[in-house]
Coordinates of C-alpha atoms and ligand atoms in Angstrom, one line a residue:
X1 CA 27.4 20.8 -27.9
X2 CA 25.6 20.2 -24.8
X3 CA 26.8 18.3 -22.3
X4 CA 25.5 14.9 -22.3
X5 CA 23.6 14.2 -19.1
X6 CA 22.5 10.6 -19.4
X7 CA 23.7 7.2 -20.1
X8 CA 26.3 7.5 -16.8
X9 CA 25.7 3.8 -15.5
X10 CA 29.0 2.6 -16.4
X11 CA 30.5 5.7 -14.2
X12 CA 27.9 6.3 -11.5
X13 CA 27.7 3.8 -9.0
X14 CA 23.6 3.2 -8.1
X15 CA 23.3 4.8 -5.0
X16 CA 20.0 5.3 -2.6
X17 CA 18.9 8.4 -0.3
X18 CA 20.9 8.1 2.8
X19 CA 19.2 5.8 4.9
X20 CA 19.0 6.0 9.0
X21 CA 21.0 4.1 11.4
X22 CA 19.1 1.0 12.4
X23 CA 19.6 2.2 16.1
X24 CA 18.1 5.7 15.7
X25 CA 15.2 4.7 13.2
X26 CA 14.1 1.9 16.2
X27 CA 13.3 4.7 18.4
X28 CA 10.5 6.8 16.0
X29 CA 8.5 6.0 13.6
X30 CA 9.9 8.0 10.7
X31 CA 10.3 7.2 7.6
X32 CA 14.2 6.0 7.0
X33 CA 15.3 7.2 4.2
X34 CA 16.1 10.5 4.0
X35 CA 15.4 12.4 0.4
X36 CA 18.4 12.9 -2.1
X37 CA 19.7 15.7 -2.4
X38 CA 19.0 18.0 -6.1
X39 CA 22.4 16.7 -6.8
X40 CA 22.2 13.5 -6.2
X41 CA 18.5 13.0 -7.7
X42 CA 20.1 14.7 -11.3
X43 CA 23.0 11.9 -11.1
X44 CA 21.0 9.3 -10.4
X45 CA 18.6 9.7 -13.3
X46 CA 21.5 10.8 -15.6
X47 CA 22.4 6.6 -15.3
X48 CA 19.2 5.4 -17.1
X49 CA 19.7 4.8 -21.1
X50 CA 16.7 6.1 -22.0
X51 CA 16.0 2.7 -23.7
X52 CA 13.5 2.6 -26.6
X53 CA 11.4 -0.2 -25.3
X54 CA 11.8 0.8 -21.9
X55 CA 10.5 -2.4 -19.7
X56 CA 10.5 -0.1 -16.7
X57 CA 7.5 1.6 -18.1
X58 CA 5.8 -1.7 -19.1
X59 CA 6.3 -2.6 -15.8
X60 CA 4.9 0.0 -14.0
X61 CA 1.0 -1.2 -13.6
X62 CA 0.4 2.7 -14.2
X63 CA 2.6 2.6 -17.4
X64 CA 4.2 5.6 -15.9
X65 CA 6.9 7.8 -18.3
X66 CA 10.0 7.1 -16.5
X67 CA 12.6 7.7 -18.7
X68 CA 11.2 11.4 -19.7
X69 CA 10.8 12.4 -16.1
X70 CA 14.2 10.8 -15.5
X71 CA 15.8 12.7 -18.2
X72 CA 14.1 16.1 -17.5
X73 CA 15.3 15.8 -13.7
X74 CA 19.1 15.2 -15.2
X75 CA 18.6 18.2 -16.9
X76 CA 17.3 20.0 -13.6
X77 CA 13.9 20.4 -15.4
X78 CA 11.8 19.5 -12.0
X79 CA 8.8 21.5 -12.7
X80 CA 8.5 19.5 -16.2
X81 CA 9.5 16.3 -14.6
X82 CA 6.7 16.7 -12.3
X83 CA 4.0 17.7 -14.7
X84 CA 4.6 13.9 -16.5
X85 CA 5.0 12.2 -13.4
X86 CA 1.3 13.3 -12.3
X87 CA 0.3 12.8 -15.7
X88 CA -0.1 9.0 -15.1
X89 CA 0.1 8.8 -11.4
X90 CA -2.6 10.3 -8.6
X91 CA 0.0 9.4 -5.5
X92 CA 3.5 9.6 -7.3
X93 CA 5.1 10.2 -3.9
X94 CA 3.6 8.0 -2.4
X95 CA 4.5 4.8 -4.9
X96 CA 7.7 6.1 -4.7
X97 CA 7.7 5.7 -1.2
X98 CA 6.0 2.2 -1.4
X99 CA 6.2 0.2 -4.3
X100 CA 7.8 -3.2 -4.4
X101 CA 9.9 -1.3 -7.1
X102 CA 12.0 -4.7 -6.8
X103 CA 9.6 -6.2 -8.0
X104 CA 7.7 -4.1 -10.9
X105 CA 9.7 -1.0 -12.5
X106 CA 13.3 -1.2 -10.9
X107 CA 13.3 -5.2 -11.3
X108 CA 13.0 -4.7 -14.6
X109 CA 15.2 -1.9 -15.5
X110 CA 17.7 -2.7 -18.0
X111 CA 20.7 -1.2 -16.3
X112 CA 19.5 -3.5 -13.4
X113 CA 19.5 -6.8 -16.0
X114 CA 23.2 -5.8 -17.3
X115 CA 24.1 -5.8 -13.8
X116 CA 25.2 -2.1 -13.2
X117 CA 22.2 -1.9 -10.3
X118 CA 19.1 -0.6 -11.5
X119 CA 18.5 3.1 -11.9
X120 CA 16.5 4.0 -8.5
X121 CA 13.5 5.2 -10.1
X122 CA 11.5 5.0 -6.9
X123 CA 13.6 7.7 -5.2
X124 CA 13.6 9.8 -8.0
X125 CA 10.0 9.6 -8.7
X126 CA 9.4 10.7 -4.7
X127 CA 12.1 13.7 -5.2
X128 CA 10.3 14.8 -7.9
X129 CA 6.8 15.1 -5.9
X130 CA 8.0 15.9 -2.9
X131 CA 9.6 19.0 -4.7
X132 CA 6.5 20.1 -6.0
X133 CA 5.0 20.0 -2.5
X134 CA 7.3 22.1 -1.7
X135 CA 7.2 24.2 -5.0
X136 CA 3.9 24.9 -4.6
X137 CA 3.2 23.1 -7.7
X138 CA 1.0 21.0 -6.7
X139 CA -2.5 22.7 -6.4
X140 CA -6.0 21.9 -6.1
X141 CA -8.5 20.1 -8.3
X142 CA -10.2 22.9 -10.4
X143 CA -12.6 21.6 -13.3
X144 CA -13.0 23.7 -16.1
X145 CA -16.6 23.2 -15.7
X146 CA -18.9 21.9 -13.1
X147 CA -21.5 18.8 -13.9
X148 CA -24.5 17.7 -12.9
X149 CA -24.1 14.3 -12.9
X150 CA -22.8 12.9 -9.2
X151 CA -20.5 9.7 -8.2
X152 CA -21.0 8.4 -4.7
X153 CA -17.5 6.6 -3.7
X154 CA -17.4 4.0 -1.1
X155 CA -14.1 3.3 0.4
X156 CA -11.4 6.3 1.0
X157 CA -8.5 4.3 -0.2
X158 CA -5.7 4.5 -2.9
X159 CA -8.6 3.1 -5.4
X160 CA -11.4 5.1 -3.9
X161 CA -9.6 8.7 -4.2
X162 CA -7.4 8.1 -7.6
X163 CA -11.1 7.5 -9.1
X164 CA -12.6 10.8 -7.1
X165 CA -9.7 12.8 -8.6
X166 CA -10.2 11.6 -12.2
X167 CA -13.8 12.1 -12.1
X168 CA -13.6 15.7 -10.1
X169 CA -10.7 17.0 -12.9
X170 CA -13.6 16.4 -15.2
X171 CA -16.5 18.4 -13.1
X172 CA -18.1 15.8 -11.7
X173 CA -19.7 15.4 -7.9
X174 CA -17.9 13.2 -6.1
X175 CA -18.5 12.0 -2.9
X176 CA -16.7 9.4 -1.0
X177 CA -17.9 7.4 2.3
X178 CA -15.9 5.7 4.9
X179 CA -16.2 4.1 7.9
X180 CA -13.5 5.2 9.5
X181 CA -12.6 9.2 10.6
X182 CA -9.6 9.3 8.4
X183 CA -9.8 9.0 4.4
X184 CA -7.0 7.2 3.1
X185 CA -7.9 3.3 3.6
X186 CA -5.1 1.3 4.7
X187 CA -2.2 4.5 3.8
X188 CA -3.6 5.5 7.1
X189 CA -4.6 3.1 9.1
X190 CA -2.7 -0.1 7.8
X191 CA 0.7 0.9 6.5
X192 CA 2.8 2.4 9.6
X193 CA 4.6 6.3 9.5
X194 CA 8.3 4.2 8.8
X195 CA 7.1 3.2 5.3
X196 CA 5.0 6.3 4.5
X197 CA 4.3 9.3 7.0
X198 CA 1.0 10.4 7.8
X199 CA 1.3 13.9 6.6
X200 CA 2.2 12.8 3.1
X201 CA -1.3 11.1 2.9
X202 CA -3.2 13.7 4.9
X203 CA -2.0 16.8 2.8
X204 CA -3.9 14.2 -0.3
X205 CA -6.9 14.5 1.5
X206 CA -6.7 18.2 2.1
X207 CA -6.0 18.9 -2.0
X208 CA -8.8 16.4 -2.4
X209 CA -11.4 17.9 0.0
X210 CA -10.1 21.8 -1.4
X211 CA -10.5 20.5 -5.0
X212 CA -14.5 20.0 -4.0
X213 CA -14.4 16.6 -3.3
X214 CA -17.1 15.9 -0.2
X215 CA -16.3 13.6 2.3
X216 CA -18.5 11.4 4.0
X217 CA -16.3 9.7 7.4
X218 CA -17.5 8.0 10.3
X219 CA -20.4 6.3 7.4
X220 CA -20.5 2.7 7.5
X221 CA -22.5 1.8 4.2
X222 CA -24.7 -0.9 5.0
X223 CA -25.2 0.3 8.9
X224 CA -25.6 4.3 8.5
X225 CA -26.7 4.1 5.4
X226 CA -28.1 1.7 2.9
X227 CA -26.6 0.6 -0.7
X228 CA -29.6 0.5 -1.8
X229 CA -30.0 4.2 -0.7
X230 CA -26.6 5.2 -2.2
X231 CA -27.8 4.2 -5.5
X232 CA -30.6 6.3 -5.3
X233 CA -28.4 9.4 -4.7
X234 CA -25.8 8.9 -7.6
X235 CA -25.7 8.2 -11.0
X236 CA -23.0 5.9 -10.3
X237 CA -21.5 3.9 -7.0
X238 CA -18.1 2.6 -7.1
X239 CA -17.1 -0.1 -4.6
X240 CA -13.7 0.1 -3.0
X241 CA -14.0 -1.3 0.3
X242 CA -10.4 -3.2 0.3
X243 CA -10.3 -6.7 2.2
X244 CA -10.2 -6.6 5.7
X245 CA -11.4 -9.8 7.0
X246 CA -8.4 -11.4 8.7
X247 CA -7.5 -15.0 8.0
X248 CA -7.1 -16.9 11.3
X249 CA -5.6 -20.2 12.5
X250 CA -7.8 -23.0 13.7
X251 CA -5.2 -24.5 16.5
X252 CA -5.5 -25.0 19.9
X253 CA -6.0 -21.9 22.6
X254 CA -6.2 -19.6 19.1
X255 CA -8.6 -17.5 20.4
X256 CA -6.2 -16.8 24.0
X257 CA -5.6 -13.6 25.1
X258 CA -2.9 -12.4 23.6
X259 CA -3.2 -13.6 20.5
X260 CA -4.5 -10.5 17.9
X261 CA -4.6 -10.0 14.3
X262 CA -2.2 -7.7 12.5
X263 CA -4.8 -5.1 11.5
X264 CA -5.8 -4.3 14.8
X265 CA -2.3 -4.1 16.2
X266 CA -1.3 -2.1 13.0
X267 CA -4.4 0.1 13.3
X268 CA -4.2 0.8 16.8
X269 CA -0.5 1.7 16.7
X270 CA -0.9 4.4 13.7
X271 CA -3.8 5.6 15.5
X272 CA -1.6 6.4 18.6
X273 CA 0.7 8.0 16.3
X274 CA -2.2 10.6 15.2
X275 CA -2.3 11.3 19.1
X276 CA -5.9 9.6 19.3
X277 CA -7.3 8.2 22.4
X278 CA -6.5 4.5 21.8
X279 CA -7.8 2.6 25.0
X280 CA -6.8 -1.0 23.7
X281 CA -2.8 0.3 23.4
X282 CA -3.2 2.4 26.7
X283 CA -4.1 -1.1 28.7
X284 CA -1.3 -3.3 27.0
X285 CA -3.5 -5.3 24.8
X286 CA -2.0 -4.1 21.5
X287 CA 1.1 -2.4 22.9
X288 CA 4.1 -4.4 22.6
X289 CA 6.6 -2.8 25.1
X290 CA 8.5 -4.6 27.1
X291 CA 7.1 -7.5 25.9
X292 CA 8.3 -11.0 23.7
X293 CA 6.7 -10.7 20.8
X294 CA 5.8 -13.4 17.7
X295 CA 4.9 -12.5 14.5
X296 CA 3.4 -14.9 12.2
X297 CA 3.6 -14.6 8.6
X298 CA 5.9 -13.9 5.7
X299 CA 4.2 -11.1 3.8
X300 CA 4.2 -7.4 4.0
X301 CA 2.2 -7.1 6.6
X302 CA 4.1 -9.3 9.1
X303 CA 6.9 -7.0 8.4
X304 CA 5.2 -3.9 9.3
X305 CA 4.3 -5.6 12.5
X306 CA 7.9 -7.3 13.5
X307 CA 9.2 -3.3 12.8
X308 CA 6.5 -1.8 14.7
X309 CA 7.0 -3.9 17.8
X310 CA 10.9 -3.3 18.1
X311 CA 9.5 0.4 17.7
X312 CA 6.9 0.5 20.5
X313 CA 10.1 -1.5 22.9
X314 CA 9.5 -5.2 22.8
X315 CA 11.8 -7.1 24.7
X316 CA 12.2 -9.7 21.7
X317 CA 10.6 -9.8 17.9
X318 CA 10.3 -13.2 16.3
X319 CA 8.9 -13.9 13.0
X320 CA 7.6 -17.3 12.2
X321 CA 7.4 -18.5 8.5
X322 CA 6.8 -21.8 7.4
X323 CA 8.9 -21.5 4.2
X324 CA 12.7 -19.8 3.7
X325 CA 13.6 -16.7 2.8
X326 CA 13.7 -17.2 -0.5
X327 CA 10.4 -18.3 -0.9
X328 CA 8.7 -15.8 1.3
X329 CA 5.8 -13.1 0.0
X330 CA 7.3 -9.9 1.9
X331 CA 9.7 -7.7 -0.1
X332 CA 13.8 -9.1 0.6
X333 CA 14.5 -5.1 1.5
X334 CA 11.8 -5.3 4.3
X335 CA 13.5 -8.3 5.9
X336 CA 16.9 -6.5 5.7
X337 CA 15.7 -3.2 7.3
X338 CA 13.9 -5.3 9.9
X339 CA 16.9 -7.7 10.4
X340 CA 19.0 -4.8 10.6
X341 CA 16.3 -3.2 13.5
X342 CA 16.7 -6.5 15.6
X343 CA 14.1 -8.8 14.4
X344 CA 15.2 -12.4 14.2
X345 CA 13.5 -14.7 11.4
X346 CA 12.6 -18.1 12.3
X347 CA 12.2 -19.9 8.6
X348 CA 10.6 -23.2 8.9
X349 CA 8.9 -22.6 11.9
X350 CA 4.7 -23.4 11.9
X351 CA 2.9 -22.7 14.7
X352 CA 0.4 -25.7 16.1
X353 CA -1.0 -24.3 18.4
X354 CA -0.3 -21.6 21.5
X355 CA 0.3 -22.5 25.2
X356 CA -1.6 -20.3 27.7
X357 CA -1.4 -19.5 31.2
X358 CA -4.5 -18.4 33.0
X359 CA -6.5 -17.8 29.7
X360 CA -3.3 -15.8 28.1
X361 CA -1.3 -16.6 25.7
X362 CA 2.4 -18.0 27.2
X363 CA 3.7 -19.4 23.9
X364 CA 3.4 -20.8 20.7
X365 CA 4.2 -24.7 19.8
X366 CA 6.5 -25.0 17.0
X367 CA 6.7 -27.2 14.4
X368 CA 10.0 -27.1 12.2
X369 CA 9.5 -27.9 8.3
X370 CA 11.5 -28.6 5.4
X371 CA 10.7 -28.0 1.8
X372 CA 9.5 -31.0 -0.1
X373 CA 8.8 -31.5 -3.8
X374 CA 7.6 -28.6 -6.2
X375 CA 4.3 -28.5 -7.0
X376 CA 2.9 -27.7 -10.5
X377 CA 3.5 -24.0 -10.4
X378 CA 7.3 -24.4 -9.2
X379 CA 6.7 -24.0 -5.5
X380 CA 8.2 -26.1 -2.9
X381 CA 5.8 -27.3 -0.2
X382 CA 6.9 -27.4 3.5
X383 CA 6.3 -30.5 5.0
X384 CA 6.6 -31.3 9.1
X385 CA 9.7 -32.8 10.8
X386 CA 8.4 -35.0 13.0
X387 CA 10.0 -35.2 16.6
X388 CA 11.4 -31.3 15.8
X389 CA 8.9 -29.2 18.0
X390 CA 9.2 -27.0 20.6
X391 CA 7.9 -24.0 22.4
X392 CA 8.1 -20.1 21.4
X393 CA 7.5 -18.1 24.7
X394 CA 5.5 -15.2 23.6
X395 CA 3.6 -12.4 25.5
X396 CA 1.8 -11.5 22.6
X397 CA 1.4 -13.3 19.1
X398 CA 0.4 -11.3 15.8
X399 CA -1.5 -13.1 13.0
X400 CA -0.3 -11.5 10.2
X401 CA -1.9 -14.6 7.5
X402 CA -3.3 -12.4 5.0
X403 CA -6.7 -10.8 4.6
X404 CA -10.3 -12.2 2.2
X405 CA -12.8 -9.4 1.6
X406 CA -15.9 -9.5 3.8
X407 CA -19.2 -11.0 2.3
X408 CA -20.6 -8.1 0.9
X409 CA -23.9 -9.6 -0.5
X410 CA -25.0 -10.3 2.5
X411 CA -24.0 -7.3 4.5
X412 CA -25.4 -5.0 1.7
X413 CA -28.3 -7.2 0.9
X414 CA -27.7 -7.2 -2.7
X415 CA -27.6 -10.6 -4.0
X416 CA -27.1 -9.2 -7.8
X417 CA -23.7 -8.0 -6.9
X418 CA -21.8 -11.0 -8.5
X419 CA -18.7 -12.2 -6.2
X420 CA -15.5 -14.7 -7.4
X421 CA -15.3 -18.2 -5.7
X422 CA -12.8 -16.4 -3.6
X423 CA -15.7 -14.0 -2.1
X424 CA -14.1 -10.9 -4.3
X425 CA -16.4 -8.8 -6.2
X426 CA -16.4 -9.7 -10.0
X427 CA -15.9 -6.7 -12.4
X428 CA -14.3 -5.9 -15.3
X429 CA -10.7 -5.4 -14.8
X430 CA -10.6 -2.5 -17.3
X431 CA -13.7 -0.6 -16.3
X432 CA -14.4 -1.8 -13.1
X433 CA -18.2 -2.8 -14.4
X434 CA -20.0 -4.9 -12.3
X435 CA -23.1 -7.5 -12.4
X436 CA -25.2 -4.4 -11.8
X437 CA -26.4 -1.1 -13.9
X438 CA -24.5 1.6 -12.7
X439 CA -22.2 0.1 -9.9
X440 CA -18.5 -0.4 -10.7
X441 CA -15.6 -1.8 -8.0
X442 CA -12.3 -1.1 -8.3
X443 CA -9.1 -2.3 -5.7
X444 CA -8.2 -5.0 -3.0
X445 CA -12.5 -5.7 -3.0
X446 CA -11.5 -6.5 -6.5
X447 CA -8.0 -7.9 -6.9
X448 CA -7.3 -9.1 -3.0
X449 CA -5.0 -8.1 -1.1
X450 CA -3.0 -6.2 -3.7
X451 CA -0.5 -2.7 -3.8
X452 CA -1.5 0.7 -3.9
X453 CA -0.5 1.1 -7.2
X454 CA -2.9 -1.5 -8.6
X455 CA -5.8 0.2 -6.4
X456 CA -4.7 3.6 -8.3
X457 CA -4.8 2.1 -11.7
X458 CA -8.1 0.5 -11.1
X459 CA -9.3 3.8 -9.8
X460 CA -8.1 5.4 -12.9
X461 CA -9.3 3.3 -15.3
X462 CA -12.8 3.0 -13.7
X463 CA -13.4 6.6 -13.7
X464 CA -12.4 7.1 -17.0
X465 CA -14.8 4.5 -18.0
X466 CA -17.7 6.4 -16.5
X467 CA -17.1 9.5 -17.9
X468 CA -17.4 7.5 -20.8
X469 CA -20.4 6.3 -20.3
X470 CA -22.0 9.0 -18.6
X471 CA -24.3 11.2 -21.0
X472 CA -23.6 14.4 -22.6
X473 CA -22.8 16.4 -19.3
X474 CA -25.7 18.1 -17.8
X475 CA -24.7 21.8 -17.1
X476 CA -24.9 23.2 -13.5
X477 CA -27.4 25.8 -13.5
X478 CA -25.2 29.0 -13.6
X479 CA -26.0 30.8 -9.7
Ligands
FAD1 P1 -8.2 0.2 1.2 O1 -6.9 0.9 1.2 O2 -8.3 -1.0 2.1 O3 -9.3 1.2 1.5 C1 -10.7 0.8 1.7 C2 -11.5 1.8 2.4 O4 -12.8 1.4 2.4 C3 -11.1 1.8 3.9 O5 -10.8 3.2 4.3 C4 -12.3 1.3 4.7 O6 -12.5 2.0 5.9 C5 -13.4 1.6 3.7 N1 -14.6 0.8 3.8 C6 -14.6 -0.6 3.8 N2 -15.9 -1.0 4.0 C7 -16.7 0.1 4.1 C8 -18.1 0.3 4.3 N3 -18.9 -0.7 4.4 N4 -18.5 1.6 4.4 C9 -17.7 2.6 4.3 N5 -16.3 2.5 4.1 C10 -15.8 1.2 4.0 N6 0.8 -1.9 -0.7 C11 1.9 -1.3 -1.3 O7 1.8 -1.0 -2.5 N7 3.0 -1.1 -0.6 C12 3.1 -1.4 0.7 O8 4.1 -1.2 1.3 C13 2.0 -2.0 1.4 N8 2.0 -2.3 2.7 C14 0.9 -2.8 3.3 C15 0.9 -3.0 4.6 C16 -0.2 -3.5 5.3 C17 -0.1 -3.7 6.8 C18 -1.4 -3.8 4.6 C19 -2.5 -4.3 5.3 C20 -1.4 -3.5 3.2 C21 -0.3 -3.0 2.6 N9 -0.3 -2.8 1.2 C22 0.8 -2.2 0.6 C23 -1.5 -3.0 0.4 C24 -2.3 -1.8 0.1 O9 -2.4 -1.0 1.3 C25 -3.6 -2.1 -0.5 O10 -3.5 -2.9 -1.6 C26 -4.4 -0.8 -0.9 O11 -4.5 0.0 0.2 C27 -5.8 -1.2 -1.4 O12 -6.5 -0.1 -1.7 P2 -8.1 0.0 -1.7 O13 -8.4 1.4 -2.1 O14 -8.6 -1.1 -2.6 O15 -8.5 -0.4 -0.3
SF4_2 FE1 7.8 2.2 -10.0 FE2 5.6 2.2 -8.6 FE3 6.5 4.5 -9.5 FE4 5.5 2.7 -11.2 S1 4.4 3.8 -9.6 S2 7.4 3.9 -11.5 S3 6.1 0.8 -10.2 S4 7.5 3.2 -8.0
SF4_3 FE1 16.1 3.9 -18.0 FE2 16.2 1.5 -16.8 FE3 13.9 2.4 -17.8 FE4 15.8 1.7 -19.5 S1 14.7 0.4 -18.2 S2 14.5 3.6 -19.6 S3 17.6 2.3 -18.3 S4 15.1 3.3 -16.1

């Protein structure tokens, strides 16, 4: 009889890739774990129970197969794994890389639940794609037949090009505009190379672009060209802008030098990474070497900031967060890898206001807080200690409070394009219909700030929903 090759979790021990020493991963901007080797990667998945109901599954917003593609890399069946793995998923590799799997599949696992440490399905589903890369197995989009019927895509992010693929598989045109010079929304620009390298997102673009895909870059809809002219152009226009507006503070000397929002920080730093002239890092402004710096905020994105700054060489990386640890946004294994880097956490701490010298920044005020009583969905609210204050010195200060979408009614001119109270374009979350004939959104512009792999299902779903709706497909001339 065969040898058994799953159900090891009472033997093998969970066990990640090798991750880097905190000392060396300070100096680059690498990603830190290292991949497993084929080994490793056919252990590890030999310790999931390939449970009937598996709540892994149910909790992967893209309903991904994990325990087939976990069995068939047990078996050393990477070629199959890899075919079900993309099945579902536009970006395996990259969710691999960057899901809060604590949060949706792994958090859920039921090895994890019986306490024998989840299976590390994140890891695995990374080797797998990683391995096709390498394979050659993963090849350009090539439609059985072309269509007449075209899709103009605004917004080159996870949402933006999981919908472009979809629709291109099936023949459509596709093209996608972006403001920027880079596709890839905030997996370029936003998230830095530690969490996800560029190459892994860039080599997406290139099969996406070979596959027939046009892209539009360096187009702002609504400056360099008009929605209203978009519309004309396509059968269809799907939204999928993100949210970028920054939420600031309203506190005194706010608007200091010194003080910047996390996008632009994060932005400029990847930038530098690509080797791009970045003039604003070059004169110090949003370089934080040898500088003290503050982060504020306890999400994902204040993380990515407190880690970049130890990488650029600040003197000192403090992250203020008016809440504890507990009961902060960001992901627990972001804290530890930037604890581990040399970040120190100040919980409780809410800044009042900054202190500036000279019409820069010197400081932020301080006020310490303590939870109080739980409101009606569980959550404890910090309330001020009074008499408790003091004084941060800071040479630069990140605002890392979270992001709204920009009003894009206005911008566009298109008052039919129905928004939520919260500014958010309203759509169907299954389709991605909006208020108007033809025009669907899909992402962030959607959701708010979200995850990649909700922007991916969104994408997914929407295009399917317009090939739906499309009509019998129009034939391309033949040449
Ligand atoms: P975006 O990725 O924001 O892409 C939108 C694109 O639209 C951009 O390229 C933009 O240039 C373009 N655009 C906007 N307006 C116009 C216009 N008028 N004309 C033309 N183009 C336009 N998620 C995770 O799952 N894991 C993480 O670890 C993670 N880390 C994050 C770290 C940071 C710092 C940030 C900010 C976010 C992070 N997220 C993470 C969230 C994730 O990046 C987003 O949820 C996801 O990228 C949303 O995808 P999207 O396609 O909706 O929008
Ligand atoms: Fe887990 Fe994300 Fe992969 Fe789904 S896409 S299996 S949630 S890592
Ligand atoms: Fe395997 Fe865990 Fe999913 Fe069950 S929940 S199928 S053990 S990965």
């Amino acid at each position: 009889m065969a040898k058994q090759p799953m159900l090891k979790f009472v033997t093998v021990e969970r066990d990640m890739p090798e991750k880097r020493a905190a000392e060396q991963r300070r100096e680059d901007f690498n990603e830190i774990y290292a991949e497993f080797a084929q080994s490793k990667a056919k252990e590890q998945s030999g310790r999931c129970s390939q449970c009937g109901v598996p709540y892994c599954q149910t909790h992967c917003p893209l309903h991904n197969n994990i325990p087939d593609w976990l069995r068939l890399t047990a078996e050393g069946r990477l070629k199959e794994a890899y075919e079900i793995s993309q099945a579902t998923n536009t970006f395996p590799e990259i969710c691999g890389r960057i899901c809060p799997q604590d949060r949706l599949c792994e958090g859920n696992c039921v090895i994890e639940q019986s306490g024998h440490g989840t299976v590390t399905i994140g890891a695995v589903e990374k080797y797998i794609t990683d391995t096709a890369w390498e394979e050659g197995w993963v090849l350009p989009i090539k439609p059985a037949q072309e269509r007449a019927e075209s899709v103009g895509i605004i917004g080159a992010g996870p949402g933006g090009l999981a919908a472009a693929d979809v629709l291109r598989r099936a023949g459509v045109q596709v093209t996608v505009y972006d403001r920027y010079d880079r596709a890839g929304g905030l997996m370029t620009y936003g998230i830095p190379g530690f969490k996800l390298e560029k190459d892994v997102v860039m080599r997406r673009n290139d099969q996406l672009a070979q596959g027939g895909v046009t892209f539009e870059l360096n187009c702002n809809v609504g400056e360099d060209i008009s929605f209203a002219d978009l519309r004309t152009k396509h059968d269809a226009i799907i939204i999928a802008t993100g949210v970028y507006k920054s939420r600031d503070l309203t506190v005194p000397n706010s608007t200091s030098k010194g003080v910047v929002r996390a996008i632009d920080f994060l932005t400029a730093s990847n930038r530098k990474s690509f080797g791009d002239a970045v003039p604003e890092f070059d004169s110090g402004a949003l370089n934080a070497q040898g500088k003290r710096i503050v982060v504020i905020g306890g999400g994902d994105t204040a993380m990515d900031c407190v880690r970049t700054s130890i990488r650029q060489g600040a003197t000192s990386v403090k992250c203020l967060y008016r809440r504890d640890r507990v009961n902060m946004p960001g992901s627990q294994r972001e804290v530890q890898n930037a604890e581990e880097e040399g970040v120190v956490f100040e919980w409780l701490s809410a800044p009042k206001g900054f202190t500036e010298d000279g019409g820069k920044v010197s400081g932020v005020m301080v006020q310490k807080m303590r939870l109080g009583a739980a409101d009606a969905t569980g959550r404890q609210s910090p309330e001020i200690i009074e008499g408790a204050d003091y004084v941060e010195d800071a040479d630069i200060v990140i605002m890392a409070l979270g992001f709204e979408p920009e009003a894009l009614p206005t911008l566009w001119d298109q008052p039919e394009l129905e928004v939520t109270r919260w500014g958010t374009v309203m759509a169907e979350f299954t389709s991605g219909k909006t208020a108007m004939n033809g025009v669907y959104a899909v992402g962030d512009i959607v959701r708010g700030a979200s995850l990649v792999v909700w922007a991916i299902r969104d994408g997914r779903d929407c295009a399917n929903a317009i090939l739906n709706e499309l009509a019998t497909p129009k034939q391309v001339a033949a040449e």
